[in-house]
Each structure stands twice: as C-alpha cells, then as structure tokens.
Amino acid sequence: SSQLGPLDTALRAAMIAASPMKGKYDVRANRDSAHEMLARRAESVQSARLAAQVLERNVQGGTGTRARIPGQHAAGKTGTTDDYRDAWFIGFDPEITIGVWLGYDQKKPIGNNATGTTAALPIWTAIMKSWVDRRRQELPAPPEFQRPGNVIVVTTGAGPEFFISGTEPIIK
C-alpha cells in the first residue's frame, strides 16, 4: 500500500473539506495541480528575494540610507504622498519587519517638506537599532537574507545582482 506524504494529505483534506461531494477527488489525479502550486510558491520566493535586493540597495545608497546600521543587513522603502500628507518607511532585516507611518486622519500636511526619509525613517532607525542591540546579545553573528538555490549572483557594472537562474545576462 502507498502512503500519502504531508502535502498529499493536506491536499486531500482541503479537497474533502471544500467539496460538496466528499471523497470524490483522487489526490493522484490532482497531483499536478499541487506541483503547480508549489512551483508558483517557489517562483514567488525567488521574486521576493529579487525584490528584497532592490530594497537592500535602497538602504545602501538610495532614499533609505539613514536605515543603515553597521554590520546589519536591512532593506526598506520610503514613501511620501502629494502635499506631504503622509510619510512612511517600511523596512526589514531577515528576522523582523517594522513599518512607521506618519499622517493625520484629515487631509493636511504633516509638516513642511516632511518625507519618509526625513520624518518616518529616523523613528524606524531608532526602533530597529534597539532591536539589533538586543539581538546582538543573543546571536553569534547578524542574520543574513537567505538566497533560494536557483537564484544566482552575477557581477554586473552595477555590482553583484541577483537573477533567477536562466534569466541572467550574458556578460562578456
């Protein structure tokens, strides 16, 4: 007799729970859809790593440079609405995501030229530094962003860049 793995068992339970005609589905017949689902999940993990690289670069040399904490990996994005009504910074390291938003319920400016960089980011940095200080006491080294196995690093004119294997440029 064959045994069902955890994924097949979960799929069977989901199909039974969702089906008005319980027990009518054969997991083996739906196995391809399970693998499609896993492929989409894997693709989203790859895409997420590529997006994280862009946000890491924003901290290394863009509008998020005030988020840099020596020896700590971080990524993030500033934001400001028209007329300076809202300002935010959403940033993360491999363990935690912190978001800071400033604004009023009414549509009025929060301050003269108050941007995500000038208003929200200093608050984020203060919170994140506190987090990092506590974690450094607990960890032997700062956590690093993980790279999925089929995401590769290619050194381009802009420096090291991540690509999903098979999509990288050919550098001569």
Coordinates of C-alpha atoms in Angstrom, one line a residue:
S1 CA 0.0 0.0 0.0
S2 CA 1.2 3.6 -0.7
Q3 CA 1.5 6.2 1.9
L4 CA 0.4 9.8 1.5
G5 CA 3.0 12.5 2.2
P6 CA 2.2 15.6 4.2
L7 CA 1.4 17.7 1.0
D8 CA -0.9 15.0 -0.4
T9 CA -2.6 14.5 3.0
A10 CA -3.2 18.3 3.3
L11 CA -4.5 18.4 -0.3
R12 CA -6.8 15.6 0.3
A13 CA -8.2 17.2 3.5
A14 CA -8.6 20.5 1.7
M15 CA -10.4 18.9 -1.2
I16 CA -12.7 16.9 1.0
A17 CA -13.5 20.0 3.1
A18 CA -14.1 22.1 0.0
S19 CA -16.1 19.5 -1.9
P20 CA -19.8 19.2 -1.6
M21 CA -19.4 15.6 -2.8
K22 CA -16.9 14.4 -0.1
G23 CA -14.4 11.7 -1.2
K24 CA -15.0 12.2 -4.9
Y25 CA -11.5 13.5 -5.6
D26 CA -8.4 11.4 -6.2
V27 CA -5.2 13.1 -5.0
R28 CA -3.2 11.3 -7.6
A29 CA -5.3 13.0 -10.3
N30 CA -4.7 16.4 -8.7
R31 CA -1.0 15.9 -8.0
D32 CA -0.1 18.1 -11.0
S33 CA -2.1 21.0 -9.6
A34 CA -0.2 20.5 -6.3
H35 CA 3.1 20.7 -8.1
E36 CA 1.9 23.8 -10.0
M37 CA 1.0 25.4 -6.7
L38 CA 4.5 24.6 -5.3
A39 CA 6.1 26.0 -8.5
R40 CA 4.1 29.2 -8.1
R41 CA 5.2 29.4 -4.4
A42 CA 8.8 28.8 -5.4
E43 CA 8.6 31.4 -8.0
S44 CA 7.2 33.9 -5.5
V45 CA 10.0 33.1 -3.1
Q46 CA 12.5 33.8 -5.9
S47 CA 10.7 37.0 -6.9
A48 CA 10.6 38.1 -3.3
R49 CA 14.4 37.7 -3.0
L50 CA 14.9 39.8 -6.1
A51 CA 12.6 42.5 -4.7
A52 CA 14.5 42.4 -1.4
Q53 CA 17.7 43.0 -3.2
V54 CA 16.2 46.2 -4.7
L55 CA 15.1 47.3 -1.2
E56 CA 18.6 46.4 0.2
R57 CA 20.1 48.7 -2.4
N58 CA 17.7 51.5 -1.4
V59 CA 19.2 51.2 2.1
Q60 CA 22.8 51.0 0.8
G61 CA 22.5 54.0 -1.5
G62 CA 19.0 55.4 -2.0
T63 CA 16.4 57.2 -0.1
G64 CA 16.7 54.7 2.8
T65 CA 20.4 55.2 3.6
R66 CA 19.5 56.6 7.0
A67 CA 18.4 53.0 7.8
R68 CA 21.9 51.6 7.6
I69 CA 23.1 50.1 10.8
P70 CA 26.8 49.0 10.7
G71 CA 27.1 45.2 10.4
Q72 CA 23.3 44.6 10.0
H73 CA 21.5 43.6 6.8
A74 CA 18.5 45.7 6.1
A75 CA 16.1 46.6 3.3
G76 CA 13.4 49.1 3.0
K77 CA 11.4 51.7 1.2
T78 CA 10.5 55.3 2.0
G79 CA 7.2 56.9 0.9
T80 CA 5.6 60.3 0.8
T81 CA 2.3 61.3 -0.6
D82 CA 1.5 64.5 -2.5
D83 CA 1.4 67.7 -0.4
Y84 CA 3.4 65.8 2.3
R85 CA 0.2 64.4 3.9
D86 CA 1.7 61.0 4.7
A87 CA 5.2 59.8 5.2
W88 CA 6.4 56.3 5.9
F89 CA 9.3 53.8 5.9
I90 CA 8.8 50.1 5.8
G91 CA 12.0 48.2 6.5
F92 CA 13.1 44.8 7.5
D93 CA 16.0 42.6 8.3
P94 CA 16.0 38.8 8.0
E95 CA 14.0 38.5 11.2
I96 CA 11.6 41.4 11.6
T97 CA 9.7 43.9 9.6
I98 CA 8.9 47.3 11.0
G99 CA 6.7 50.0 9.5
V100 CA 6.4 53.6 10.5
W101 CA 3.7 55.8 9.1
L102 CA 3.1 59.5 10.0
G103 CA -0.1 61.4 9.0
Y104 CA -3.4 62.8 10.1
D105 CA -6.9 61.4 9.6
Q106 CA -7.7 64.7 7.8
K107 CA -6.0 65.6 4.5
K108 CA -3.5 68.1 5.8
P109 CA 0.3 68.2 5.6
I110 CA 2.2 66.6 8.5
G111 CA 5.0 69.2 8.2
N112 CA 6.9 71.4 5.9
N113 CA 8.6 69.0 3.4
A114 CA 8.1 66.1 5.8
T115 CA 9.1 63.0 3.8
G116 CA 9.5 59.3 4.5
T117 CA 13.2 59.9 4.6
T118 CA 13.1 63.0 7.0
A119 CA 10.2 62.1 9.2
A120 CA 9.5 58.4 9.3
L121 CA 12.9 56.9 8.8
P122 CA 14.6 58.3 11.9
I123 CA 11.8 56.8 14.0
W124 CA 12.3 53.4 12.2
T125 CA 16.0 53.6 12.7
A126 CA 15.7 54.2 16.5
I127 CA 13.4 51.2 16.9
M128 CA 15.5 49.0 14.7
K129 CA 18.7 49.9 16.5
S130 CA 17.1 48.9 19.7
W131 CA 16.0 45.5 18.2
V132 CA 19.5 45.0 16.7
D133 CA 21.2 45.7 20.0
R134 CA 19.1 43.1 21.8
R135 CA 19.6 40.5 19.1
R136 CA 23.4 41.0 19.0
Q137 CA 23.5 39.9 22.6
E138 CA 21.7 36.7 21.6
L139 CA 23.2 35.8 18.3
P140 CA 26.8 35.0 17.4
A141 CA 26.5 36.9 14.0
P142 CA 23.9 39.1 12.4
P143 CA 21.3 37.1 10.4
E144 CA 21.6 37.3 6.6
F145 CA 19.0 37.2 3.9
Q146 CA 18.7 33.7 2.5
R147 CA 19.0 33.1 -1.2
P148 CA 16.9 30.4 -2.8
G149 CA 19.0 27.7 -4.6
N150 CA 18.1 28.8 -8.1
V151 CA 18.7 32.5 -7.5
I152 CA 22.3 33.3 -8.7
V153 CA 24.6 36.2 -8.2
V154 CA 26.1 37.9 -11.3
T155 CA 28.6 40.7 -11.0
T156 CA 27.5 43.4 -13.4
G157 CA 28.6 47.0 -14.0
A158 CA 26.3 47.9 -11.0
G159 CA 28.0 45.4 -8.8
P160 CA 26.6 42.0 -7.6
E161 CA 23.0 41.4 -8.7
F162 CA 20.6 38.5 -8.2
F163 CA 18.9 36.7 -11.0
I164 CA 16.6 33.7 -11.3
S165 CA 18.8 31.1 -13.0
G166 CA 18.3 31.2 -16.7
T167 CA 17.3 34.9 -16.7
E168 CA 20.8 36.3 -16.0
P169 CA 22.6 38.5 -18.6
I170 CA 25.5 37.1 -20.5
I171 CA 28.5 39.2 -19.6
K172 CA 31.4 39.0 -22.0

